[in-house]
Amino acid sequence: TPLLALRGVAKAYRGDAAAFALEVPEFDLLAGEALALAGPSGSGKSTLLMMLALASPPDDGEYVFAGSDVAGLWRKGRRDALAALRARKIGVVPQTGGLLPYLTVAGNIALTQRIAGCADPARVLGLAEELGISAQLRKRPAALSVGQRQRVAIARALAHRPALVLADEPTASVHPELADAVLALLKRECAAAGAALLVATHDPDRAARAGYPVLACETHAPGADGLARSVFARA
Ligand code: ADP
Ligand code: ADP
């Protein structure tokens, strides 16, 4: 059985000026699998990742994640259960920043463990070593380079042994020369940790260079209903 399965999922935004609908007729991701979601800016990648991160509900359809009926939990208003599932099973690598400035690097990496209730200092140390930031553990994020901070964010996303790691344009803030390396590192670390990985990117070539299979979205200009549509589908 896949780690996550979406069927007939839809989510729409209706503003005064513009309206947008995301459609995911069928999408599966296996445990430990890595995939890049590609689409231009505004194609709904963040909308999809927010839904997969259990941060926003689908309007319609079924979403099963790690054996839990996510769409059902949303329908029943079970925010407690959704938050617990997110804390234990999901790691997020933000676009940029996202580290707490008043915590040390070690404290930042250990944060996901604290939230999930699974302290594991040895894992903090091991991840820091693999990611080449051992010498930074006692420093504050402000003392680090942008590339080092992004490696801290990767370590933090994996520290609590999540089943799924989500990254929305994780190289947006790093130098183009570093971006390929960060993407490759992210993929390698998730594979080593046995975590599935979904990376949203507007640059499918970069993702492919870093060794990711790429799923491109299908975009449709607004029709008579004024609704721009974006479809992510993979059987
Ligand atoms: P991407 O991550 O691919 O750039 P997004 O998911 O951020 O795409 O946005 C998809 C579309 O939905 C865009 O047209 C955006 O303006 C719109 N959108 C995103 N979030 C909201 C929101 N909270 N309210 C209204 N419209 C939104
Ligand atoms: P604070 O900012 O509260 O002083 P610390 O950085 O001292 O926090 O530690 C936060 C958590 O990070 C600790 O509970 C421990 O699990 C982990 N940790 C701290 N230092 C190290 C280290 N050198 N190696 C591995 N893990 C560490």
Short mmCIF file of N, CA, C and O and ligand atoms in Angstrom, two decimals, residues 102-104 106-107 110 121 124-125 137-138 140, ligand 2:
data_model
loop_
_atom_site.label_atom_id
_atom_site.label_comp_id
_atom_site.label_asym_id
_atom_site.label_seq_id
_atom_site.Cartn_x
_atom_site.Cartn_y
_atom_site.Cartn_z
N TYR A 102 16.63 32.23 18.45
CA TYR A 102 17.11 32.19 19.83
C TYR A 102 17.53 30.80 20.26
O TYR A 102 18.03 30.61 21.36
N LEU A 103 17.33 29.78 19.41
CA LEU A 103 17.81 28.43 19.71
C LEU A 103 19.13 28.20 19.01
O LEU A 103 19.39 28.78 17.95
N THR A 104 19.97 27.34 19.58
CA THR A 104 21.19 26.93 18.89
C THR A 104 20.81 26.06 17.69
O THR A 104 19.66 25.64 17.54
N ALA A 106 21.76 23.02 17.31
CA ALA A 106 21.33 21.74 17.91
C ALA A 106 19.89 21.82 18.40
O ALA A 106 19.10 20.90 18.18
N GLY A 107 19.56 22.92 19.03
CA GLY A 107 18.20 23.10 19.52
C GLY A 107 17.18 23.14 18.40
O GLY A 107 16.08 22.60 18.51
N ALA A 110 16.76 19.64 17.06
CA ALA A 110 16.03 18.80 18.03
C ALA A 110 14.56 19.21 18.18
O ALA A 110 13.77 18.49 18.79
N PRO A 121 19.20 12.71 21.09
CA PRO A 121 20.38 13.54 20.86
C PRO A 121 21.40 12.89 19.92
O PRO A 121 22.06 13.60 19.15
N VAL A 124 20.49 13.74 16.43
CA VAL A 124 20.82 15.14 16.13
C VAL A 124 22.28 15.23 15.72
O VAL A 124 22.64 15.83 14.70
N LEU A 125 23.13 14.56 16.51
CA LEU A 125 24.56 14.57 16.26
C LEU A 125 24.88 13.89 14.92
O LEU A 125 25.68 14.40 14.13
N LEU A 137 26.92 23.29 15.78
CA LEU A 137 25.83 22.88 16.68
C LEU A 137 25.54 23.85 17.82
O LEU A 137 24.39 24.01 18.23
N ARG A 138 26.57 24.51 18.35
CA ARG A 138 26.35 25.41 19.48
C ARG A 138 26.08 26.85 19.05
O ARG A 138 25.86 27.72 19.90
N ARG A 140 24.17 30.06 16.91
CA ARG A 140 22.81 30.47 16.56
C ARG A 140 22.72 30.55 15.04
O ARG A 140 23.73 30.79 14.36
P1 ADP B 2 19.37 25.45 24.35
O1 ADP B 2 19.31 26.37 23.18
O2 ADP B 2 18.08 25.32 25.11
O3 ADP B 2 20.57 25.63 25.22
P2 ADP B 2 20.80 23.20 23.36
O4 ADP B 2 21.35 23.65 22.08
O5 ADP B 2 21.73 23.16 24.52
O6 ADP B 2 19.49 24.00 23.72
O7 ADP B 2 20.20 21.73 23.21
C1 ADP B 2 18.94 21.44 22.64
C2 ADP B 2 18.83 19.95 22.32
O8 ADP B 2 19.74 19.66 21.25
C3 ADP B 2 19.26 19.05 23.46
O9 ADP B 2 18.17 18.61 24.23
C4 ADP B 2 19.93 17.89 22.81
O10 ADP B 2 18.98 16.89 22.50
C5 ADP B 2 20.42 18.45 21.51
N1 ADP B 2 21.87 18.76 21.55
C6 ADP B 2 22.45 19.82 22.14
N2 ADP B 2 23.77 19.84 21.94
C7 ADP B 2 24.05 18.76 21.19
C8 ADP B 2 25.24 18.23 20.65
N3 ADP B 2 26.42 18.80 20.82
N4 ADP B 2 25.14 17.12 19.93
C9 ADP B 2 23.96 16.55 19.74
N5 ADP B 2 22.80 16.99 20.20
C10 ADP B 2 22.84 18.08 20.94
#
